[in-house]
PDB file of C-alpha atoms in Angstrom:
ATOM      1  CA  MET A   1      26.522  15.175 -51.922  1.00  0.00           C
ATOM      2  CA  GLN A   2      27.183  11.485 -52.442  1.00  0.00           C
ATOM      3  CA  LYS A   3      25.562   9.335 -50.044  1.00  0.00           C
ATOM      4  CA  GLU A   4      27.819   6.885 -47.757  1.00  0.00           C
ATOM      5  CA  PRO A   5      27.474   3.225 -48.767  1.00  0.00           C
ATOM      6  CA  ILE A   6      25.312   0.882 -46.548  1.00  0.00           C
ATOM      7  CA  ILE A   7      27.318  -2.799 -46.616  1.00  0.00           C
ATOM      8  CA  LEU A   8      27.066  -5.875 -44.917  1.00  0.00           C
ATOM      9  CA  ASN A   9      30.057  -7.176 -43.543  1.00  0.00           C
ATOM     10  CA  ILE A  10      30.632 -11.017 -43.089  1.00  0.00           C
ATOM     11  CA  GLU A  11      33.599 -12.350 -40.801  1.00  0.00           C
ATOM     12  CA  SER A  12      33.802 -15.917 -41.135  1.00  0.00           C
ATOM     13  CA  ALA A  13      37.219 -16.938 -41.423  1.00  0.00           C
ATOM     14  CA  THR A  14      37.783 -18.414 -38.238  1.00  0.00           C
ATOM     15  CA  GLY A  15      36.254 -20.067 -35.477  1.00  0.00           C
ATOM     16  CA  THR A  16      34.313 -16.881 -34.471  1.00  0.00           C
ATOM     17  CA  CYS A  17      31.579 -15.916 -36.890  1.00  0.00           C
ATOM     18  CA  SER A  18      30.307 -12.414 -36.884  1.00  0.00           C
ATOM     19  CA  VAL A  19      28.442  -9.773 -38.935  1.00  0.00           C
ATOM     20  CA  ALA A  20      28.427  -5.964 -39.085  1.00  0.00           C
ATOM     21  CA  VAL A  21      26.176  -3.330 -40.751  1.00  0.00           C
ATOM     22  CA  SER A  22      28.060  -0.028 -41.859  1.00  0.00           C
ATOM     23  CA  ARG A  23      27.396   3.117 -43.197  1.00  0.00           C
ATOM     24  CA  GLY A  24      30.792   4.581 -44.925  1.00  0.00           C
ATOM     25  CA  ASP A  25      33.422   3.908 -42.412  1.00  0.00           C
ATOM     26  CA  LYS A  26      30.921   4.052 -39.504  1.00  0.00           C
ATOM     27  CA  LEU A  27      29.779   0.869 -37.753  1.00  0.00           C
ATOM     28  CA  LEU A  28      25.978   0.763 -37.258  1.00  0.00           C
ATOM     29  CA  HIS A  29      25.665  -2.590 -35.448  1.00  0.00           C
ATOM     30  CA  LEU A  30      27.559  -5.732 -34.958  1.00  0.00           C
ATOM     31  CA  ARG A  31      26.296  -9.287 -33.959  1.00  0.00           C
ATOM     32  CA  GLU A  32      28.604 -12.197 -33.042  1.00  0.00           C
ATOM     33  CA  ALA A  33      28.070 -15.731 -32.919  1.00  0.00           C
ATOM     34  CA  GLY A  34      28.311 -17.010 -29.346  1.00  0.00           C
ATOM     35  CA  LYS A  35      29.642 -20.704 -30.109  1.00  0.00           C
ATOM     36  CA  GLU A  36      32.548 -21.186 -32.018  1.00  0.00           C
ATOM     37  CA  PHE A  37      32.659 -22.967 -35.748  1.00  0.00           C
ATOM     38  CA  ASP A  38      28.570 -22.639 -35.616  1.00  0.00           C
ATOM     39  CA  HIS A  39      28.706 -20.681 -38.929  1.00  0.00           C
ATOM     40  CA  SER A  40      26.273 -22.860 -40.901  1.00  0.00           C
ATOM     41  CA  ARG A  41      23.700 -22.880 -38.420  1.00  0.00           C
ATOM     42  CA  VAL A  42      23.792 -19.337 -37.170  1.00  0.00           C
ATOM     43  CA  LEU A  43      24.940 -16.561 -39.908  1.00  0.00           C
ATOM     44  CA  THR A  44      21.883 -15.935 -41.545  1.00  0.00           C
ATOM     45  CA  THR A  45      20.077 -15.369 -38.227  1.00  0.00           C
ATOM     46  CA  LEU A  46      23.109 -12.830 -37.444  1.00  0.00           C
ATOM     47  CA  ILE A  47      22.605 -11.228 -40.635  1.00  0.00           C
ATOM     48  CA  GLY A  48      18.548 -10.725 -40.121  1.00  0.00           C
ATOM     49  CA  ASP A  49      19.357  -9.860 -36.486  1.00  0.00           C
ATOM     50  CA  CYS A  50      22.066  -7.208 -37.573  1.00  0.00           C
ATOM     51  CA  LEU A  51      19.830  -5.629 -40.214  1.00  0.00           C
ATOM     52  CA  LYS A  52      16.951  -5.536 -37.705  1.00  0.00           C
ATOM     53  CA  ALA A  53      18.942  -3.660 -35.235  1.00  0.00           C
ATOM     54  CA  SER A  54      19.989  -1.134 -38.078  1.00  0.00           C
ATOM     55  CA  GLY A  55      16.519  -0.834 -39.000  1.00  0.00           C
ATOM     56  CA  LEU A  56      17.310  -1.849 -42.557  1.00  0.00           C
ATOM     57  CA  SER A  57      16.202  -4.577 -44.656  1.00  0.00           C
ATOM     58  CA  LEU A  58      18.429  -6.859 -46.852  1.00  0.00           C
ATOM     59  CA  ARG A  59      17.300  -4.844 -50.176  1.00  0.00           C
ATOM     60  CA  GLU A  60      18.483  -1.599 -48.684  1.00  0.00           C
ATOM     61  CA  ILE A  61      22.277  -2.545 -48.658  1.00  0.00           C
ATOM     62  CA  ASP A  62      24.411  -1.243 -51.376  1.00  0.00           C
ATOM     63  CA  ALA A  63      27.224  -4.214 -51.126  1.00  0.00           C
ATOM     64  CA  VAL A  64      28.188  -7.222 -49.273  1.00  0.00           C
ATOM     65  CA  ALA A  65      31.710  -7.602 -47.930  1.00  0.00           C
ATOM     66  CA  VAL A  66      33.042 -10.933 -47.002  1.00  0.00           C
ATOM     67  CA  SER A  67      36.465 -11.549 -45.367  1.00  0.00           C
ATOM     68  CA  SER A  68      38.161 -13.602 -48.163  1.00  0.00           C
ATOM     69  CA  GLY A  69      41.115 -15.529 -46.138  1.00  0.00           C
ATOM     70  CA  PRO A  70      43.098 -17.020 -45.141  1.00  0.00           C
ATOM     71  CA  GLY A  71      41.681 -19.001 -42.559  1.00  0.00           C
ATOM     72  CA  SER A  72      39.776 -22.238 -41.841  1.00  0.00           C
ATOM     73  CA  TYR A  73      38.381 -23.892 -45.140  1.00  0.00           C
ATOM     74  CA  THR A  74      34.990 -24.771 -44.089  1.00  0.00           C
ATOM     75  CA  SER A  75      34.548 -21.237 -42.559  1.00  0.00           C
ATOM     76  CA  LEU A  76      35.492 -19.543 -45.303  1.00  0.00           C
ATOM     77  CA  ARG A  77      33.311 -21.414 -47.782  1.00  0.00           C
ATOM     78  CA  VAL A  78      30.187 -20.710 -45.592  1.00  0.00           C
ATOM     79  CA  GLY A  79      31.041 -17.151 -45.664  1.00  0.00           C
ATOM     80  CA  ALA A  80      31.468 -16.746 -49.082  1.00  0.00           C
ATOM     81  CA  SER A  81      28.518 -18.786 -50.181  1.00  0.00           C
ATOM     82  CA  THR A  82      26.295 -16.994 -48.248  1.00  0.00           C
ATOM     83  CA  ALA A  83      27.757 -13.475 -49.487  1.00  0.00           C
ATOM     84  CA  LYS A  84      27.732 -14.679 -53.142  1.00  0.00           C
ATOM     85  CA  GLY A  85      23.922 -16.074 -52.646  1.00  0.00           C
ATOM     86  CA  ILE A  86      22.857 -12.613 -51.436  1.00  0.00           C
ATOM     87  CA  CYS A  87      24.525 -10.896 -54.259  1.00  0.00           C
ATOM     88  CA  TYR A  88      23.259 -13.130 -56.824  1.00  0.00           C
ATOM     89  CA  ALA A  89      19.700 -12.802 -55.283  1.00  0.00           C
ATOM     90  CA  LEU A  90      19.488  -8.647 -55.036  1.00  0.00           C
ATOM     91  CA  GLY A  91      21.810  -8.028 -57.798  1.00  0.00           C
ATOM     92  CA  LYS A  92      24.487  -6.429 -55.228  1.00  0.00           C
ATOM     93  CA  PRO A  93      28.239  -6.046 -55.760  1.00  0.00           C
ATOM     94  CA  LEU A  94      30.574  -8.165 -53.663  1.00  0.00           C
ATOM     95  CA  LEU A  95      33.675  -6.830 -51.952  1.00  0.00           C
ATOM     96  CA  LYS A  96      36.343  -9.140 -50.756  1.00  0.00           C
ATOM     97  CA  ILE A  97      38.497  -8.051 -47.725  1.00  0.00           C
ATOM     98  CA  ASP A  98      41.705  -9.309 -46.817  1.00  0.00           C
ATOM     99  CA  THR A  99      41.313 -11.302 -43.508  1.00  0.00           C
ATOM    100  CA  LEU A 100      44.888 -10.733 -42.159  1.00  0.00           C
ATOM    101  CA  GLN A 101      44.500  -6.884 -43.503  1.00  0.00           C
ATOM    102  CA  ALA A 102      41.454  -6.490 -41.471  1.00  0.00           C
ATOM    103  CA  LEU A 103      42.902  -8.348 -38.464  1.00  0.00           C
ATOM    104  CA  ALA A 104      45.893  -5.738 -38.406  1.00  0.00           C
ATOM    105  CA  LEU A 105      43.689  -2.833 -38.977  1.00  0.00           C
ATOM    106  CA  GLY A 106      41.774  -4.179 -35.552  1.00  0.00           C
ATOM    107  CA  ALA A 107      45.249  -3.991 -33.791  1.00  0.00           C
ATOM    108  CA  GLN A 108      46.337  -0.751 -34.851  1.00  0.00           C
ATOM    109  CA  LYS A 109      43.149   0.784 -33.496  1.00  0.00           C
ATOM    110  CA  ASP A 110      44.106  -0.628 -30.044  1.00  0.00           C
ATOM    111  CA  THR A 111      47.748   0.604 -30.087  1.00  0.00           C
ATOM    112  CA  PRO A 112      47.478   4.196 -31.896  1.00  0.00           C
ATOM    113  CA  GLY A 113      51.023   5.033 -30.520  1.00  0.00           C
ATOM    114  CA  HIS A 114      52.766   2.233 -31.792  1.00  0.00           C
ATOM    115  CA  GLY A 115      55.472   3.145 -34.425  1.00  0.00           C
ATOM    116  CA  GLY A 116      56.436  -0.375 -35.824  1.00  0.00           C
ATOM    117  CA  TYR A 117      54.875  -3.353 -37.828  1.00  0.00           C
ATOM    118  CA  TYR A 118      52.189  -5.448 -37.350  1.00  0.00           C
ATOM    119  CA  CYS A 119      51.656  -9.148 -37.849  1.00  0.00           C
ATOM    120  CA  PRO A 120      48.350 -10.919 -37.710  1.00  0.00           C
ATOM    121  CA  MET A 121      48.227 -14.431 -37.253  1.00  0.00           C
ATOM    122  CA  ILE A 122      45.748 -16.827 -38.083  1.00  0.00           C
ATOM    123  CA  ASP A 123      46.027 -20.402 -35.895  1.00  0.00           C
ATOM    124  CA  ALA A 124      46.840 -23.359 -38.256  1.00  0.00           C
ATOM    125  CA  ARG A 125      48.197 -26.605 -37.086  1.00  0.00           C
ATOM    126  CA  ARG A 126      50.445 -26.954 -34.182  1.00  0.00           C
ATOM    127  CA  MET A 127      53.082 -24.107 -34.247  1.00  0.00           C
ATOM    128  CA  GLU A 128      52.151 -23.035 -37.931  1.00  0.00           C
ATOM    129  CA  VAL A 129      50.214 -19.743 -38.571  1.00  0.00           C
ATOM    130  CA  TYR A 130      48.953 -17.881 -41.499  1.00  0.00           C
ATOM    131  CA  CYS A 131      50.479 -14.436 -41.321  1.00  0.00           C
ATOM    132  CA  SER A 132      51.634 -11.273 -43.186  1.00  0.00           C
ATOM    133  CA  ILE A 133      53.049  -8.099 -42.173  1.00  0.00           C
ATOM    134  CA  PHE A 134      51.678  -4.660 -42.282  1.00  0.00           C
ATOM    135  CA  ASP A 135      52.833  -1.351 -41.483  1.00  0.00           C
ATOM    136  CA  ARG A 136      51.222   1.208 -39.328  1.00  0.00           C
ATOM    137  CA  GLN A 137      49.340   2.807 -42.330  1.00  0.00           C
ATOM    138  CA  ASN A 138      47.986  -0.503 -42.926  1.00  0.00           C
ATOM    139  CA  LYS A 139      50.322  -0.818 -45.928  1.00  0.00           C
ATOM    140  CA  LEU A 140      51.442  -4.532 -46.985  1.00  0.00           C
ATOM    141  CA  ILE A 141      55.081  -5.283 -46.031  1.00  0.00           C
ATOM    142  CA  THR A 142      55.447  -8.908 -46.526  1.00  0.00           C
ATOM    143  CA  GLY A 143      52.535 -11.216 -48.068  1.00  0.00           C
ATOM    144  CA  ALA A 144      50.143 -13.796 -46.330  1.00  0.00           C
ATOM    145  CA  LYS A 145      52.106 -17.129 -45.953  1.00  0.00           C
ATOM    146  CA  ALA A 146      51.994 -20.310 -43.696  1.00  0.00           C
ATOM    147  CA  MET A 147      54.603 -20.043 -41.358  1.00  0.00           C
ATOM    148  CA  VAL A 148      56.040 -22.934 -38.598  1.00  0.00           C
ATOM    149  CA  ILE A 149      57.189 -19.989 -35.931  1.00  0.00           C
ATOM    150  CA  GLU A 150      60.891 -20.873 -34.301  1.00  0.00           C
ATOM    151  CA  GLU A 151      62.882 -19.002 -31.900  1.00  0.00           C
ATOM    152  CA  ASN A 152      64.536 -17.248 -34.848  1.00  0.00           C
ATOM    153  CA  SER A 153      61.420 -16.135 -36.624  1.00  0.00           C
ATOM    154  CA  PHE A 154      61.441 -12.348 -37.686  1.00  0.00           C
ATOM    155  CA  GLY A 155      65.007 -12.361 -36.406  1.00  0.00           C
ATOM    156  CA  ASP A 156      65.985  -9.900 -38.988  1.00  0.00           C
ATOM    157  CA  LEU A 157      63.175  -7.400 -38.200  1.00  0.00           C
ATOM    158  CA  PHE A 158      63.919  -7.744 -34.641  1.00  0.00           C
ATOM    159  CA  GLU A 159      67.928  -6.974 -35.109  1.00  0.00           C
ATOM    160  CA  ALA A 160      67.035  -4.048 -37.284  1.00  0.00           C
ATOM    161  CA  GLY A 161      65.101  -2.432 -34.661  1.00  0.00           C
ATOM    162  CA  ARG A 162      61.656  -3.028 -35.775  1.00  0.00           C
ATOM    163  CA  LYS A 163      58.978  -3.640 -33.054  1.00  0.00           C
ATOM    164  CA  ILE A 164      56.372  -6.099 -34.130  1.00  0.00           C
ATOM    165  CA  VAL A 165      52.709  -6.330 -32.626  1.00  0.00           C
ATOM    166  CA  PHE A 166      51.356  -9.812 -32.916  1.00  0.00           C
ATOM    167  CA  CYS A 167      47.541 -10.240 -33.119  1.00  0.00           C
ATOM    168  CA  GLY A 168      44.862 -12.617 -33.970  1.00  0.00           C
ATOM    169  CA  THR A 169      44.212 -16.227 -33.051  1.00  0.00           C
ATOM    170  CA  GLY A 170      47.803 -17.549 -33.738  1.00  0.00           C
ATOM    171  CA  ALA A 171      49.679 -15.277 -31.750  1.00  0.00           C
ATOM    172  CA  GLU A 172      48.995 -16.364 -28.319  1.00  0.00           C
ATOM    173  CA  LYS A 173      50.883 -19.870 -28.834  1.00  0.00           C
ATOM    174  CA  CYS A 174      53.800 -17.892 -30.251  1.00  0.00           C
ATOM    175  CA  GLN A 175      54.232 -15.958 -27.431  1.00  0.00           C
ATOM    176  CA  SER A 176      56.417 -18.506 -25.292  1.00  0.00           C
ATOM    177  CA  VAL A 177      59.063 -18.873 -28.497  1.00  0.00           C
ATOM    178  CA  LEU A 178      59.126 -15.129 -29.820  1.00  0.00           C
ATOM    179  CA  THR A 179      60.728 -13.997 -26.493  1.00  0.00           C
ATOM    180  CA  SER A 180      62.630 -10.727 -28.307  1.00  0.00           C
ATOM    181  CA  PRO A 181      61.736  -7.595 -26.275  1.00  0.00           C
ATOM    182  CA  MET A 182      60.753  -6.111 -29.736  1.00  0.00           C
ATOM    183  CA  ALA A 183      57.794  -8.521 -29.839  1.00  0.00           C
ATOM    184  CA  VAL A 184      54.310  -7.155 -28.409  1.00  0.00           C
ATOM    185  CA  PHE A 185      51.340  -9.367 -28.207  1.00  0.00           C
ATOM    186  CA  ARG A 186      47.814  -8.303 -28.526  1.00  0.00           C
ATOM    187  CA  PRO A 187      44.778 -10.424 -27.615  1.00  0.00           C
ATOM    188  CA  SER A 188      42.557 -10.001 -30.481  1.00  0.00           C
ATOM    189  CA  LYS A 189      40.216 -11.982 -32.959  1.00  0.00           C
ATOM    190  CA  CYS A 190      38.821 -11.779 -36.322  1.00  0.00           C
ATOM    191  CA  SER A 191      35.668  -9.510 -36.294  1.00  0.00           C
ATOM    192  CA  ALA A 192      33.347  -7.946 -38.591  1.00  0.00           C
ATOM    193  CA  ALA A 193      33.904  -4.788 -36.570  1.00  0.00           C
ATOM    194  CA  ASN A 194      37.398  -4.502 -38.341  1.00  0.00           C
ATOM    195  CA  LEU A 195      35.746  -4.461 -41.849  1.00  0.00           C
ATOM    196  CA  PRO A 196      33.772  -1.311 -42.568  1.00  0.00           C
ATOM    197  CA  SER A 197      36.711   0.890 -43.382  1.00  0.00           C
ATOM    198  CA  LEU A 198      38.198  -1.530 -45.737  1.00  0.00           C
ATOM    199  CA  SER A 199      35.120  -2.123 -47.390  1.00  0.00           C
ATOM    200  CA  ASN A 200      33.938   1.523 -47.540  1.00  0.00           C
ATOM    201  CA  GLN A 201      37.430   2.059 -49.560  1.00  0.00           C
ATOM    202  CA  GLN A 202      36.703  -0.698 -51.906  1.00  0.00           C
ATOM    203  CA  PHE A 203      33.403   0.254 -52.621  1.00  0.00           C
ATOM    204  CA  LYS A 204      34.161   3.932 -53.422  1.00  0.00           C
ATOM    205  CA  SER A 205      36.708   2.532 -55.634  1.00  0.00           C
ATOM    206  CA  GLY A 206      34.843   0.391 -57.562  1.00  0.00           C
ATOM    207  CA  ASN A 207      37.012  -2.613 -56.681  1.00  0.00           C
ATOM    208  CA  PHE A 208      34.414  -5.315 -56.894  1.00  0.00           C
ATOM    209  CA  ALA A 209      34.910  -9.140 -56.968  1.00  0.00           C
ATOM    210  CA  ASP A 210      33.648 -11.094 -59.813  1.00  0.00           C
ATOM    211  CA  ILE A 211      30.813 -12.851 -58.218  1.00  0.00           C
ATOM    212  CA  ALA A 212      30.772 -16.058 -60.410  1.00  0.00           C
ATOM    213  CA  TYR A 213      34.387 -16.732 -60.065  1.00  0.00           C
ATOM    214  CA  PHE A 214      35.135 -15.622 -56.561  1.00  0.00           C
ATOM    215  CA  THR A 215      36.421 -18.269 -54.158  1.00  0.00           C
ATOM    216  CA  PRO A 216      38.201 -17.649 -50.760  1.00  0.00           C
ATOM    217  CA  PHE A 217      41.865 -17.372 -50.412  1.00  0.00           C
ATOM    218  CA  TYR A 218      42.320 -20.511 -48.461  1.00  0.00           C
ATOM    219  CA  LEU A 219      46.354 -20.187 -48.774  1.00  0.00           C
ATOM    220  CA  LYS A 220      46.641 -24.174 -48.123  1.00  0.00           C
ATOM    221  CA  PRO A 221      44.488 -27.245 -49.312  1.00  0.00           C
ATOM    222  CA  PRO A 222      42.327 -28.481 -46.530  1.00  0.00           C
ATOM    223  CA  ASN A 223      43.798 -30.996 -44.081  1.00  0.00           C
ATOM    224  CA  ILE A 224      41.860 -34.178 -45.318  1.00  0.00           C
ATOM    225  CA  THR A 225      42.835 -37.438 -43.479  1.00  0.00           C
ATOM    226  CA  VAL A 226      42.381 -40.972 -44.825  1.00  0.00           C
ATOM    227  CA  PRO A 227      40.786 -43.279 -42.279  1.00  0.00           C
ATOM    228  CA  LYS A 228      43.162 -46.082 -41.113  1.00  0.00           C
ATOM    229  CA  ASN A 229      40.708 -48.814 -42.155  1.00  0.00           C
ATOM    230  CA  MET A 230      40.174 -47.344 -45.715  1.00  0.00           C
ATOM    231  CA  ASN A 231      42.085 -50.797 -46.776  1.00  0.00           C
ATOM    232  CA  LEU A 232      38.789 -52.519 -45.886  1.00  0.00           C
ATOM    233  CA  LEU A 233      36.836 -50.738 -48.479  1.00  0.00           C
ATOM    234  CA  LYS A 234      39.085 -51.946 -51.149  1.00  0.00           C
ATOM    235  CA  ALA A 235      38.577 -55.498 -50.201  1.00  0.00           C
TER     236      ALA A 235
END
């Protein structure tokens, strides 16, 4: 009988950083940072604590899974570099997990009787979100895109009788705009607890990322502002 893979799962796409150790689909232990956007300081500590609670060493894991985006540029880079470093050092395979798909899966677990679509949203600037749409089997319907939410957003789906569960860090700010009775809002956040079933599937199918060339899916370039006094530097 084939043993279930032990996977270290890293979620760092948004403000909340978390780590989970899983065996197959089963979550063994979860650790989450208590402070937002503190990834570079706490991630390695979370990994060590989670492994210790699981009674495992880093060498005993079979793979590392990392939430690959979209999300915060800096946050994704921290998770990706940490995951790649572990894989390089120990010769372990790397698994990249769609951040929005994992977020949708978490919402599906919370709404088992819902028969419509799921729209995970990650907060961007102002009324913009990164989002995609999945059905209740977690099959992708609409790919990830940056979208400015307006009153008529998703109107074609609402008019077609599709209920949509909106979830994630970007959903809350859209609740006052998307007022259709077909819109359902679930408070949720990105968590490594949502990764195990997806990472297990990818491991068993041999769907490994190329460690040398893997980069997160940023969707949009970072928002870099130029200081107002930049002209002084040119003087």
